[in-house]
mmCIF file of C-alpha atoms in Angstrom:
data_model
loop_
_atom_site.group_PDB
_atom_site.id
_atom_site.type_symbol
_atom_site.label_atom_id
_atom_site.label_comp_id
_atom_site.label_asym_id
_atom_site.label_seq_id
_atom_site.Cartn_x
_atom_site.Cartn_y
_atom_site.Cartn_z
ATOM 1 C CA MET A 2 -0.311 0.013 -0.037
ATOM 2 C CA PRO A 3 1.545 3.441 -0.863
ATOM 3 C CA SER A 4 2.567 5.863 1.741
ATOM 4 C CA LEU A 5 1.053 9.340 2.307
ATOM 5 C CA SER A 6 3.952 10.341 0.859
ATOM 6 C CA GLN A 7 3.471 8.574 -2.233
ATOM 7 C CA ILE A 8 0.105 9.429 -2.335
ATOM 8 C CA TYR A 9 -0.113 12.508 -1.427
ATOM 9 C CA ARG A 10 3.403 14.041 -3.328
ATOM 10 C CA PRO A 11 3.633 16.877 -4.602
ATOM 11 C CA ARG A 12 2.913 17.810 -8.508
ATOM 12 C CA ARG A 13 3.224 21.019 -8.674
ATOM 13 C CA PHE A 14 5.703 23.841 -7.563
ATOM 14 C CA ALA A 15 3.030 25.343 -5.374
ATOM 15 C CA GLU A 16 2.266 22.269 -3.506
ATOM 16 C CA VAL A 17 6.323 21.897 -2.452
ATOM 17 C CA THR A 18 6.110 23.083 1.088
ATOM 18 C CA GLY A 19 7.868 25.127 2.817
ATOM 19 C CA GLN A 20 10.943 25.769 -0.063
ATOM 20 C CA THR A 21 9.318 28.377 -1.838
ATOM 21 C CA HIS A 22 12.827 30.568 -2.554
ATOM 22 C CA ILE A 23 13.642 27.782 -4.341
ATOM 23 C CA THR A 24 10.477 25.906 -6.200
ATOM 24 C CA GLU A 25 9.548 30.361 -7.213
ATOM 25 C CA THR A 26 12.778 30.149 -8.950
ATOM 26 C CA LEU A 27 12.995 27.071 -11.075
ATOM 27 C CA ARG A 28 9.284 27.716 -12.148
ATOM 28 C CA ARG A 29 10.732 30.875 -13.297
ATOM 29 C CA GLU A 30 13.333 30.514 -14.961
ATOM 30 C CA VAL A 31 10.974 27.606 -17.197
ATOM 31 C CA ALA A 32 8.564 30.009 -17.767
ATOM 32 C CA THR A 33 11.417 31.884 -19.368
ATOM 33 C CA GLY A 34 13.608 29.416 -20.834
ATOM 34 C CA LEU A 35 16.550 30.968 -19.131
ATOM 35 C CA LEU A 36 17.548 28.059 -17.966
ATOM 36 C CA ALA A 37 21.300 26.032 -16.350
ATOM 37 C CA HIS A 38 22.088 22.971 -17.443
ATOM 38 C CA ALA A 39 23.603 21.106 -14.687
ATOM 39 C CA TYR A 40 21.531 21.897 -10.295
ATOM 40 C CA VAL A 41 22.503 20.734 -7.054
ATOM 41 C CA PHE A 42 19.700 20.284 -4.853
ATOM 42 C CA SER A 43 20.368 20.190 -1.406
ATOM 43 C CA GLY A 44 19.530 19.533 2.535
ATOM 44 C CA PRO A 45 18.788 17.803 4.567
ATOM 45 C CA ARG A 46 16.860 14.249 4.137
ATOM 46 C CA GLY A 47 12.891 14.567 3.325
ATOM 47 C CA VAL A 48 12.539 18.521 2.817
ATOM 48 C CA GLY A 49 11.489 18.280 -1.236
ATOM 49 C CA LYS A 50 15.027 17.345 -2.676
ATOM 50 C CA THR A 51 13.884 15.290 -5.320
ATOM 51 C CA THR A 52 10.381 15.842 -5.481
ATOM 52 C CA SER A 53 10.881 19.020 -6.663
ATOM 53 C CA ALA A 54 13.476 17.870 -9.205
ATOM 54 C CA ARG A 55 11.059 15.649 -10.462
ATOM 55 C CA ILE A 56 7.956 18.685 -10.446
ATOM 56 C CA PHE A 57 11.289 19.686 -12.041
ATOM 57 C CA ALA A 58 11.633 17.386 -15.324
ATOM 58 C CA GLN A 59 8.120 17.235 -15.813
ATOM 59 C CA ALA A 60 7.877 21.330 -16.437
ATOM 60 C CA LEU A 61 10.602 20.792 -19.374
ATOM 61 C CA ASN A 62 9.491 17.924 -20.967
ATOM 62 C CA CYS A 63 6.036 19.140 -20.723
ATOM 63 C CA ARG A 64 4.121 21.247 -24.139
ATOM 64 C CA VAL A 65 2.014 23.825 -22.691
ATOM 65 C CA PRO A 66 3.287 25.185 -19.364
ATOM 66 C CA SER A 67 1.426 27.155 -17.213
ATOM 67 C CA GLU A 68 4.057 30.068 -16.111
ATOM 68 C CA GLY A 69 6.288 27.532 -15.427
ATOM 69 C CA GLU A 70 4.104 24.582 -13.643
ATOM 70 C CA PRO A 71 3.697 21.060 -15.698
ATOM 71 C CA CYS A 72 -0.013 20.700 -16.760
ATOM 72 C CA GLY A 73 -0.210 17.295 -15.597
ATOM 73 C CA ALA A 74 -2.805 16.395 -18.987
ATOM 74 C CA CYS A 75 -0.534 17.078 -22.207
ATOM 75 C CA PRO A 76 0.909 13.702 -23.587
ATOM 76 C CA PRO A 77 4.738 14.116 -21.576
ATOM 77 C CA CYS A 78 2.668 15.093 -18.381
ATOM 78 C CA GLU A 79 0.476 11.742 -17.951
ATOM 79 C CA ALA A 80 3.827 9.706 -19.221
ATOM 80 C CA PHE A 81 5.256 11.066 -16.394
ATOM 81 C CA ALA A 82 2.487 11.116 -14.187
ATOM 82 C CA ALA A 83 2.168 6.411 -14.820
ATOM 83 C CA GLY A 84 6.360 6.225 -14.620
ATOM 84 C CA ARG A 85 6.695 5.926 -19.096
ATOM 85 C CA LEU A 86 8.281 9.576 -19.316
ATOM 86 C CA MET A 87 11.945 7.433 -20.889
ATOM 87 C CA ASP A 88 12.794 10.619 -21.352
ATOM 88 C CA VAL A 89 13.737 11.484 -17.565
ATOM 89 C CA ILE A 90 16.604 9.369 -16.316
ATOM 90 C CA GLU A 91 16.728 8.658 -12.368
ATOM 91 C CA LEU A 92 19.738 6.597 -10.621
ATOM 92 C CA ASP A 93 20.451 6.520 -7.441
ATOM 93 C CA ALA A 94 24.145 6.750 -6.796
ATOM 94 C CA ALA A 95 24.160 5.181 -3.488
ATOM 95 C CA THR A 96 24.355 2.212 -5.318
ATOM 96 C CA HIS A 97 25.757 3.153 -9.019
ATOM 97 C CA THR A 98 28.926 4.212 -7.420
ATOM 98 C CA GLY A 99 31.239 2.994 -10.177
ATOM 99 C CA VAL A 100 32.385 4.833 -13.361
ATOM 100 C CA ASP A 101 31.174 2.260 -16.042
ATOM 101 C CA THR A 102 27.419 2.619 -15.013
ATOM 102 C CA ILE A 103 28.037 6.661 -15.570
ATOM 103 C CA ARG A 104 29.256 6.207 -18.267
ATOM 104 C CA GLU A 105 26.171 3.668 -19.872
ATOM 105 C CA ALA A 106 24.108 5.347 -17.756
ATOM 106 C CA ILE A 107 24.284 8.936 -18.875
ATOM 107 C CA VAL A 108 27.866 10.120 -20.604
ATOM 108 C CA GLU A 109 26.366 7.254 -23.086
ATOM 109 C CA HIS A 110 23.046 7.651 -23.822
ATOM 110 C CA VAL A 111 22.784 12.046 -23.561
ATOM 111 C CA ARG A 112 24.197 11.054 -27.455
ATOM 112 C CA PHE A 113 20.643 10.194 -28.353
ATOM 113 C CA ALA A 114 18.061 12.852 -28.584
ATOM 114 C CA PRO A 115 14.893 12.904 -26.403
ATOM 115 C CA THR A 116 12.120 9.739 -27.951
ATOM 116 C CA PHE A 117 9.084 11.886 -26.431
ATOM 117 C CA GLY A 118 9.425 14.867 -24.715
ATOM 118 C CA LYS A 119 10.660 17.669 -25.526
ATOM 119 C CA ALA A 120 14.482 17.415 -22.506
ATOM 120 C CA LYS A 121 16.040 14.491 -21.477
ATOM 121 C CA VAL A 122 16.954 14.697 -17.409
ATOM 122 C CA TYR A 123 19.182 12.865 -15.300
ATOM 123 C CA ILE A 124 17.736 12.871 -11.791
ATOM 124 C CA LEU A 125 20.804 11.861 -9.270
ATOM 125 C CA ASP A 126 19.620 11.177 -5.412
ATOM 126 C CA GLU A 127 22.985 10.988 -3.317
ATOM 127 C CA ALA A 128 25.141 12.397 -5.738
ATOM 128 C CA HIS A 129 28.152 12.725 -3.368
ATOM 129 C CA MET A 130 28.378 8.393 -3.679
ATOM 130 C CA LEU A 131 29.448 8.882 -6.545
ATOM 131 C CA SER A 132 33.628 7.295 -6.654
ATOM 132 C CA SER A 133 36.220 10.568 -8.175
ATOM 133 C CA SER A 134 36.337 8.133 -11.654
ATOM 134 C CA SER A 135 32.627 8.492 -11.990
ATOM 135 C CA TRP A 136 32.786 12.262 -11.656
ATOM 136 C CA ASN A 137 35.618 12.437 -13.872
ATOM 137 C CA ALA A 138 33.688 10.898 -16.828
ATOM 138 C CA LEU A 139 31.168 13.101 -15.637
ATOM 139 C CA LEU A 140 32.782 15.842 -15.793
ATOM 140 C CA LYS A 141 32.871 16.876 -19.866
ATOM 141 C CA THR A 142 29.103 16.273 -20.247
ATOM 142 C CA LEU A 143 28.657 18.742 -18.121
ATOM 143 C CA GLU A 144 30.513 21.261 -19.839
ATOM 144 C CA GLU A 145 30.125 20.969 -23.110
ATOM 145 C CA PRO A 146 26.002 19.230 -22.600
ATOM 146 C CA PRO A 147 23.675 18.847 -25.695
ATOM 147 C CA ALA A 148 21.302 21.745 -25.761
ATOM 148 C CA TYR A 149 18.140 19.103 -24.821
ATOM 149 C CA ALA A 150 19.834 18.140 -21.657
ATOM 150 C CA TYR A 151 19.651 18.535 -17.968
ATOM 151 C CA PHE A 152 21.288 17.607 -14.951
ATOM 152 C CA ILE A 153 19.839 17.344 -11.122
ATOM 153 C CA LEU A 154 22.067 16.078 -8.380
ATOM 154 C CA ALA A 155 20.487 16.179 -5.159
ATOM 155 C CA THR A 156 22.551 15.739 -1.747
ATOM 156 C CA THR A 157 22.728 15.876 1.299
ATOM 157 C CA GLU A 158 26.239 16.436 1.796
ATOM 158 C CA TRP A 159 26.768 19.123 -1.287
ATOM 159 C CA HIS A 160 30.563 19.589 -0.079
ATOM 160 C CA LYS A 161 31.271 16.215 -0.845
ATOM 161 C CA ILE A 162 30.599 16.533 -4.773
ATOM 162 C CA PRO A 163 34.140 17.842 -6.520
ATOM 163 C CA ALA A 164 34.847 21.764 -7.173
ATOM 164 C CA THR A 165 34.898 21.392 -10.547
ATOM 165 C CA ILE A 166 31.704 20.164 -10.663
ATOM 166 C CA ILE A 167 30.137 22.869 -7.959
ATOM 167 C CA SER A 168 32.084 25.214 -10.209
ATOM 168 C CA ARG A 169 29.260 23.663 -13.201
ATOM 169 C CA CYS A 170 25.714 24.054 -11.822
ATOM 170 C CA GLN A 171 23.154 26.103 -10.131
ATOM 171 C CA ARG A 172 22.994 26.025 -6.617
ATOM 172 C CA PHE A 173 19.985 25.678 -4.654
ATOM 173 C CA GLU A 174 19.817 25.065 -1.012
ATOM 174 C CA PHE A 175 16.488 23.536 0.493
ATOM 175 C CA LYS A 176 16.080 24.506 4.006
ATOM 176 C CA ARG A 177 14.709 22.111 7.157
ATOM 177 C CA ILE A 178 11.164 22.905 7.653
ATOM 178 C CA SER A 179 9.352 25.334 10.246
ATOM 179 C CA ASP A 180 6.985 23.898 12.509
ATOM 180 C CA GLU A 181 4.338 25.916 11.636
ATOM 181 C CA MET A 182 4.832 24.680 8.374
ATOM 182 C CA LEU A 183 5.079 21.267 9.291
ATOM 183 C CA ALA A 184 1.883 21.698 11.435
ATOM 184 C CA LEU A 185 -0.424 22.986 8.646
ATOM 185 C CA ARG A 186 1.255 19.877 6.838
ATOM 186 C CA VAL A 187 -0.576 17.333 8.948
ATOM 187 C CA ARG A 188 -3.542 18.632 9.451
ATOM 188 C CA GLU A 189 -3.678 19.105 5.936
ATOM 189 C CA LEU A 190 -2.986 15.243 4.556
ATOM 190 C CA ALA A 191 -5.312 13.819 7.891
ATOM 191 C CA GLU A 192 -8.522 16.661 6.881
ATOM 192 C CA ARG A 193 -7.833 14.825 3.143
ATOM 193 C CA GLU A 194 -8.264 10.864 4.375
ATOM 194 C CA GLY A 195 -10.780 12.395 7.457
ATOM 195 C CA TRP A 196 -9.411 11.367 10.084
ATOM 196 C CA THR A 197 -8.513 13.430 13.463
ATOM 197 C CA VAL A 198 -5.701 14.408 15.159
ATOM 198 C CA ASP A 199 -5.613 16.209 18.387
ATOM 199 C CA GLU A 200 -2.992 18.948 18.309
ATOM 200 C CA ASP A 201 -0.726 17.695 21.113
ATOM 201 C CA VAL A 202 -0.841 14.547 18.411
ATOM 202 C CA VAL A 203 0.419 17.202 16.084
ATOM 203 C CA ARG A 204 2.367 18.933 18.267
ATOM 204 C CA LEU A 205 4.631 16.301 18.975
ATOM 205 C CA ILE A 206 4.335 14.268 15.491
ATOM 206 C CA VAL A 207 6.379 18.121 14.677
ATOM 207 C CA SER A 208 8.657 17.952 17.056
ATOM 208 C CA ARG A 209 9.592 14.386 16.319
ATOM 209 C CA ALA A 210 9.560 14.922 12.659
ATOM 210 C CA ASP A 211 12.496 17.704 13.023
ATOM 211 C CA GLY A 212 11.435 19.871 10.002
ATOM 212 C CA CYS A 213 12.040 16.844 7.942
ATOM 213 C CA VAL A 214 8.488 16.234 5.862
ATOM 214 C CA ARG A 215 8.316 12.808 4.889
ATOM 215 C CA ASP A 216 9.336 11.555 8.462
ATOM 216 C CA ALA A 217 6.123 14.155 9.500
ATOM 217 C CA GLU A 218 4.538 12.568 6.884
ATOM 218 C CA THR A 219 5.233 8.352 7.855
ATOM 219 C CA LEU A 220 4.507 8.851 11.139
ATOM 220 C CA LEU A 221 1.009 10.600 10.476
ATOM 221 C CA GLY A 222 1.086 7.292 8.036
ATOM 222 C CA GLN A 223 2.213 4.888 10.795
ATOM 223 C CA LEU A 224 -0.634 6.273 13.546
ATOM 224 C CA GLY A 225 -4.171 6.284 10.401
ATOM 225 C CA SER A 226 -3.022 2.923 10.297
ATOM 226 C CA LEU A 227 -4.309 2.151 12.697
ATOM 227 C CA GLY A 228 -7.313 2.596 11.877
ATOM 228 C CA GLU A 229 -9.573 4.621 13.916
ATOM 229 C CA MET A 230 -10.757 8.267 12.621
ATOM 230 C CA LYS A 231 -9.969 9.898 16.080
ATOM 231 C CA ILE A 232 -5.330 10.195 17.025
ATOM 232 C CA ASP A 233 -5.512 11.189 20.422
ATOM 233 C CA ALA A 234 -2.571 11.086 22.606
ATOM 234 C CA SER A 235 -3.091 7.258 23.760
ATOM 235 C CA LEU A 236 -3.520 5.976 20.304
ATOM 236 C CA ALA A 237 -0.127 8.195 19.293
ATOM 237 C CA SER A 238 2.041 6.489 22.103
ATOM 238 C CA LEU A 239 1.186 2.710 20.060
ATOM 239 C CA VAL A 240 3.441 3.910 17.054
ATOM 240 C CA ILE A 241 5.781 6.938 18.031
ATOM 241 C CA PRO A 242 8.085 5.858 21.295
ATOM 242 C CA PRO A 243 8.275 8.122 24.072
ATOM 243 C CA THR A 244 12.302 9.980 24.859
ATOM 244 C CA HIS A 245 13.153 9.831 27.980
ATOM 245 C CA VAL A 246 13.608 13.795 27.658
ATOM 246 C CA PRO A 247 10.886 13.888 30.910
ATOM 247 C CA LEU A 248 13.911 11.637 32.540
ATOM 248 C CA ALA A 249 16.650 13.382 31.754
ATOM 249 C CA ALA A 250 14.883 17.459 32.239
ATOM 250 C CA GLY A 251 15.477 15.924 36.556
ATOM 251 C CA LEU A 252 18.195 14.316 36.154
ATOM 252 C CA MET A 253 19.191 17.708 34.617
ATOM 253 C CA GLN A 254 17.885 19.347 37.286
ATOM 254 C CA LYS A 255 19.319 17.605 40.375
ATOM 255 C CA TRP A 256 22.105 19.173 38.246
ATOM 256 C CA ALA A 257 20.823 22.462 39.267
ATOM 257 C CA GLU A 258 20.337 22.067 42.062
ATOM 258 C CA ARG A 259 24.120 20.857 43.049
ATOM 259 C CA ASP A 260 22.535 17.592 44.566
ATOM 260 C CA LEU A 261 25.295 15.502 43.888
ATOM 261 C CA ALA A 262 23.881 12.319 45.926
ATOM 262 C CA GLY A 263 20.085 13.194 44.241
ATOM 263 C CA ALA A 264 22.332 13.434 41.393
ATOM 264 C CA LEU A 265 23.944 9.564 41.104
ATOM 265 C CA ILE A 266 21.022 8.362 42.701
ATOM 266 C CA GLU A 267 18.412 9.357 40.220
ATOM 267 C CA ALA A 268 21.505 7.935 38.292
ATOM 268 C CA ARG A 269 20.888 4.678 38.746
ATOM 269 C CA ARG A 270 17.042 5.124 39.498
ATOM 270 C CA LEU A 271 16.986 5.037 35.743
ATOM 271 C CA THR A 272 19.451 2.716 35.119
ATOM 272 C CA ASP A 273 17.772 0.275 37.233
ATOM 273 C CA ASP A 274 14.587 1.050 35.354
ATOM 274 C CA GLY A 275 16.021 0.280 32.574
ATOM 275 C CA VAL A 276 16.588 3.352 30.978
ATOM 276 C CA ALA A 277 19.763 3.136 27.579
ATOM 277 C CA ILE A 278 21.625 4.898 29.169
ATOM 278 C CA LEU A 279 23.294 6.373 25.371
ATOM 279 C CA SER A 280 20.277 7.356 24.824
ATOM 280 C CA LEU A 281 19.303 9.290 27.894
ATOM 281 C CA PHE A 282 22.675 10.960 26.850
ATOM 282 C CA ASP A 283 21.604 12.120 23.971
ATOM 283 C CA ASP A 284 18.849 13.215 25.855
ATOM 284 C CA LEU A 285 20.990 15.104 28.324
ATOM 285 C CA LEU A 286 22.629 16.638 25.585
ATOM 286 C CA LEU A 287 18.809 17.803 23.615
ATOM 287 C CA ILE A 288 17.337 19.561 26.400
ATOM 288 C CA ALA A 289 21.123 21.354 26.723
ATOM 289 C CA ARG A 290 20.662 22.477 23.225
ATOM 290 C CA GLN A 291 17.190 24.108 23.715
ATOM 291 C CA LEU A 292 18.116 25.485 26.933
ATOM 292 C CA LEU A 293 21.336 27.158 25.411
ATOM 293 C CA GLN A 294 18.879 28.175 22.745
ATOM 294 C CA ALA A 295 16.225 29.494 25.030
ATOM 295 C CA THR A 296 18.959 31.764 26.534
ATOM 296 C CA ALA A 297 19.588 33.674 23.398
ATOM 297 C CA LEU A 298 15.733 34.186 22.973
ATOM 298 C CA PRO A 299 13.529 33.976 25.178
ATOM 299 C CA GLU A 300 10.533 33.892 23.233
ATOM 300 C CA LYS A 301 11.059 30.150 22.001
ATOM 301 C CA THR A 302 9.802 29.565 25.493
ATOM 302 C CA GLN A 303 6.241 30.457 25.395
ATOM 303 C CA SER A 304 4.913 27.623 23.275
ATOM 304 C CA TRP A 305 6.661 25.380 25.826
ATOM 305 C CA ALA A 306 3.700 25.760 28.576
ATOM 306 C CA ASN A 307 1.318 24.648 27.114
ATOM 307 C CA GLY A 308 3.696 21.926 24.118
ATOM 308 C CA THR A 309 4.603 18.501 24.449
ATOM 309 C CA ALA A 310 5.379 16.746 27.557
ATOM 310 C CA GLU A 311 9.082 17.499 25.961
ATOM 311 C CA GLU A 312 9.036 21.195 25.878
ATOM 312 C CA ARG A 313 6.252 21.370 29.714
ATOM 313 C CA ALA A 314 9.286 19.528 31.183
ATOM 314 C CA MET A 315 12.330 21.253 29.830
ATOM 315 C CA LEU A 316 10.680 24.646 30.932
ATOM 316 C CA PRO A 317 11.658 24.902 35.442
ATOM 317 C CA LEU A 318 15.164 24.442 33.464
ATOM 318 C CA VAL A 319 14.272 28.187 31.247
ATOM 319 C CA THR A 320 16.619 29.720 33.626
ATOM 320 C CA ALA A 321 18.350 26.860 36.444
ATOM 321 C CA PHE A 322 21.879 27.482 33.706
ATOM 322 C CA SER A 323 23.750 29.729 32.171
ATOM 323 C CA ALA A 324 24.856 29.714 28.691
ATOM 324 C CA LEU A 325 28.463 29.336 30.255
ATOM 325 C CA GLN A 326 27.335 26.909 32.328
ATOM 326 C CA LEU A 327 25.111 25.093 29.225
ATOM 327 C CA HIS A 328 28.240 25.259 27.050
ATOM 328 C CA ASP A 329 30.309 23.732 29.530
ATOM 329 C CA VAL A 330 27.884 20.540 29.886
ATOM 330 C CA ALA A 331 27.367 19.969 26.352
ATOM 331 C CA LEU A 332 31.289 18.998 26.250
ATOM 332 C CA THR A 333 31.029 17.103 29.023
ATOM 333 C CA LEU A 334 28.211 14.941 27.845
ATOM 334 C CA MET A 335 29.776 14.820 24.731
ATOM 335 C CA GLU A 336 32.975 13.937 26.031
ATOM 336 C CA ARG A 337 31.289 10.620 28.612
ATOM 337 C CA ARG A 338 29.022 9.842 25.602
ATOM 338 C CA LYS A 339 32.225 9.264 23.237
ATOM 339 C CA ASP A 340 33.005 6.595 26.620
ATOM 340 C CA VAL A 341 30.374 4.554 26.298
ATOM 341 C CA LYS A 342 31.165 4.516 22.981
ATOM 342 C CA GLY A 343 34.040 3.396 23.861
ATOM 343 C CA GLY A 344 33.237 0.510 25.902
ATOM 344 C CA VAL A 345 33.229 2.474 29.498
ATOM 345 C CA ASP A 346 30.621 0.840 31.868
ATOM 346 C CA PRO A 347 27.182 3.275 30.820
ATOM 347 C CA LEU A 348 26.517 4.110 34.766
ATOM 348 C CA PHE A 349 29.831 4.786 35.305
ATOM 349 C CA ALA A 350 29.746 7.557 32.431
ATOM 350 C CA LEU A 351 26.803 9.049 33.639
ATOM 351 C CA GLU A 352 27.881 9.236 37.340
ATOM 352 C CA LEU A 353 30.989 10.472 35.811
ATOM 353 C CA ALA A 354 28.698 13.402 34.079
ATOM 354 C CA SER A 355 26.641 13.995 37.021
ATOM 355 C CA THR A 356 29.945 14.905 39.548
ATOM 356 C CA LEU A 357 31.831 16.768 36.866
ATOM 357 C CA VAL A 358 28.377 19.163 36.244
ATOM 358 C CA VAL A 359 27.544 19.436 39.563
ATOM 359 C CA CYS A 360 31.429 20.482 40.870
ATOM 360 C CA SER A 361 31.304 22.686 38.426
ATOM 361 C CA ILE A 362 28.115 25.110 37.383
#
């Protein structure tokens, strides 16, 4: 069964969530015909890079684009929607890193004119995974491409792409999606599916997605697969595992009170209760990061009182540490986390972190 991301994948530039600064530029390039031949779409995972590349490819092949948007009704658009447009070639560079594949799929293939559409568009996902020899084989084609050929390199790590390639491309930086935009997307999809989702659950999905549209859609789809039309917090707890942020916040409260004995007892209790110490370190670092941001941006905490359980748990700590103390706390946690990864007893590492923090603030 298709996922929500597949069912409701945007078909037009205007439908892409939170990337107007990019989609509007691409739309205008199609409308004016002032196009580059190579593009780099970079940014975090799940924020619309491949989706935008596909819309761009469809628009380039559309026979009657409307102000740069694909019409969706002409033969190339219909063929694209059905996955039959052979002039749009997608390659997963993570699994096709070899130079022979690049030569066969692109360098040799690009010499032949489009068979049905107006343009041949090559979309390389995770392009940074290509080998050096593959980039060398592709370089000449990017320097002197046929008039009908376009290349879109989608990557989460653009700095790994050779500078000689980057210099020949237009680069677009995709950004993480704001919480407000993610919440709107979640509500929109829930309404389309006929689900009633509590606001607490919307905030929980948004907090877990961390700016990633695909993650938010996946979580909503998992909740919807439970078969209930009303999705509340109790139902969400069956699918979305709870974090230990409230527990971590309780331990940090002991640190703020300089209660070393209480902190050591709490650390032991968490271990006895089966809490994974490595994930607890991650939650402690998350809190330190959020509090550090709150010291510089006090307005960040305004919504915490009515926010998720994690946000409410962090609220009493907002004024407990200075920015410099949070800096030291974070460094201590990162060092002790490395110790755990290196084989040190997790509880001992947490006790060391607690001791150092309490004695230094």
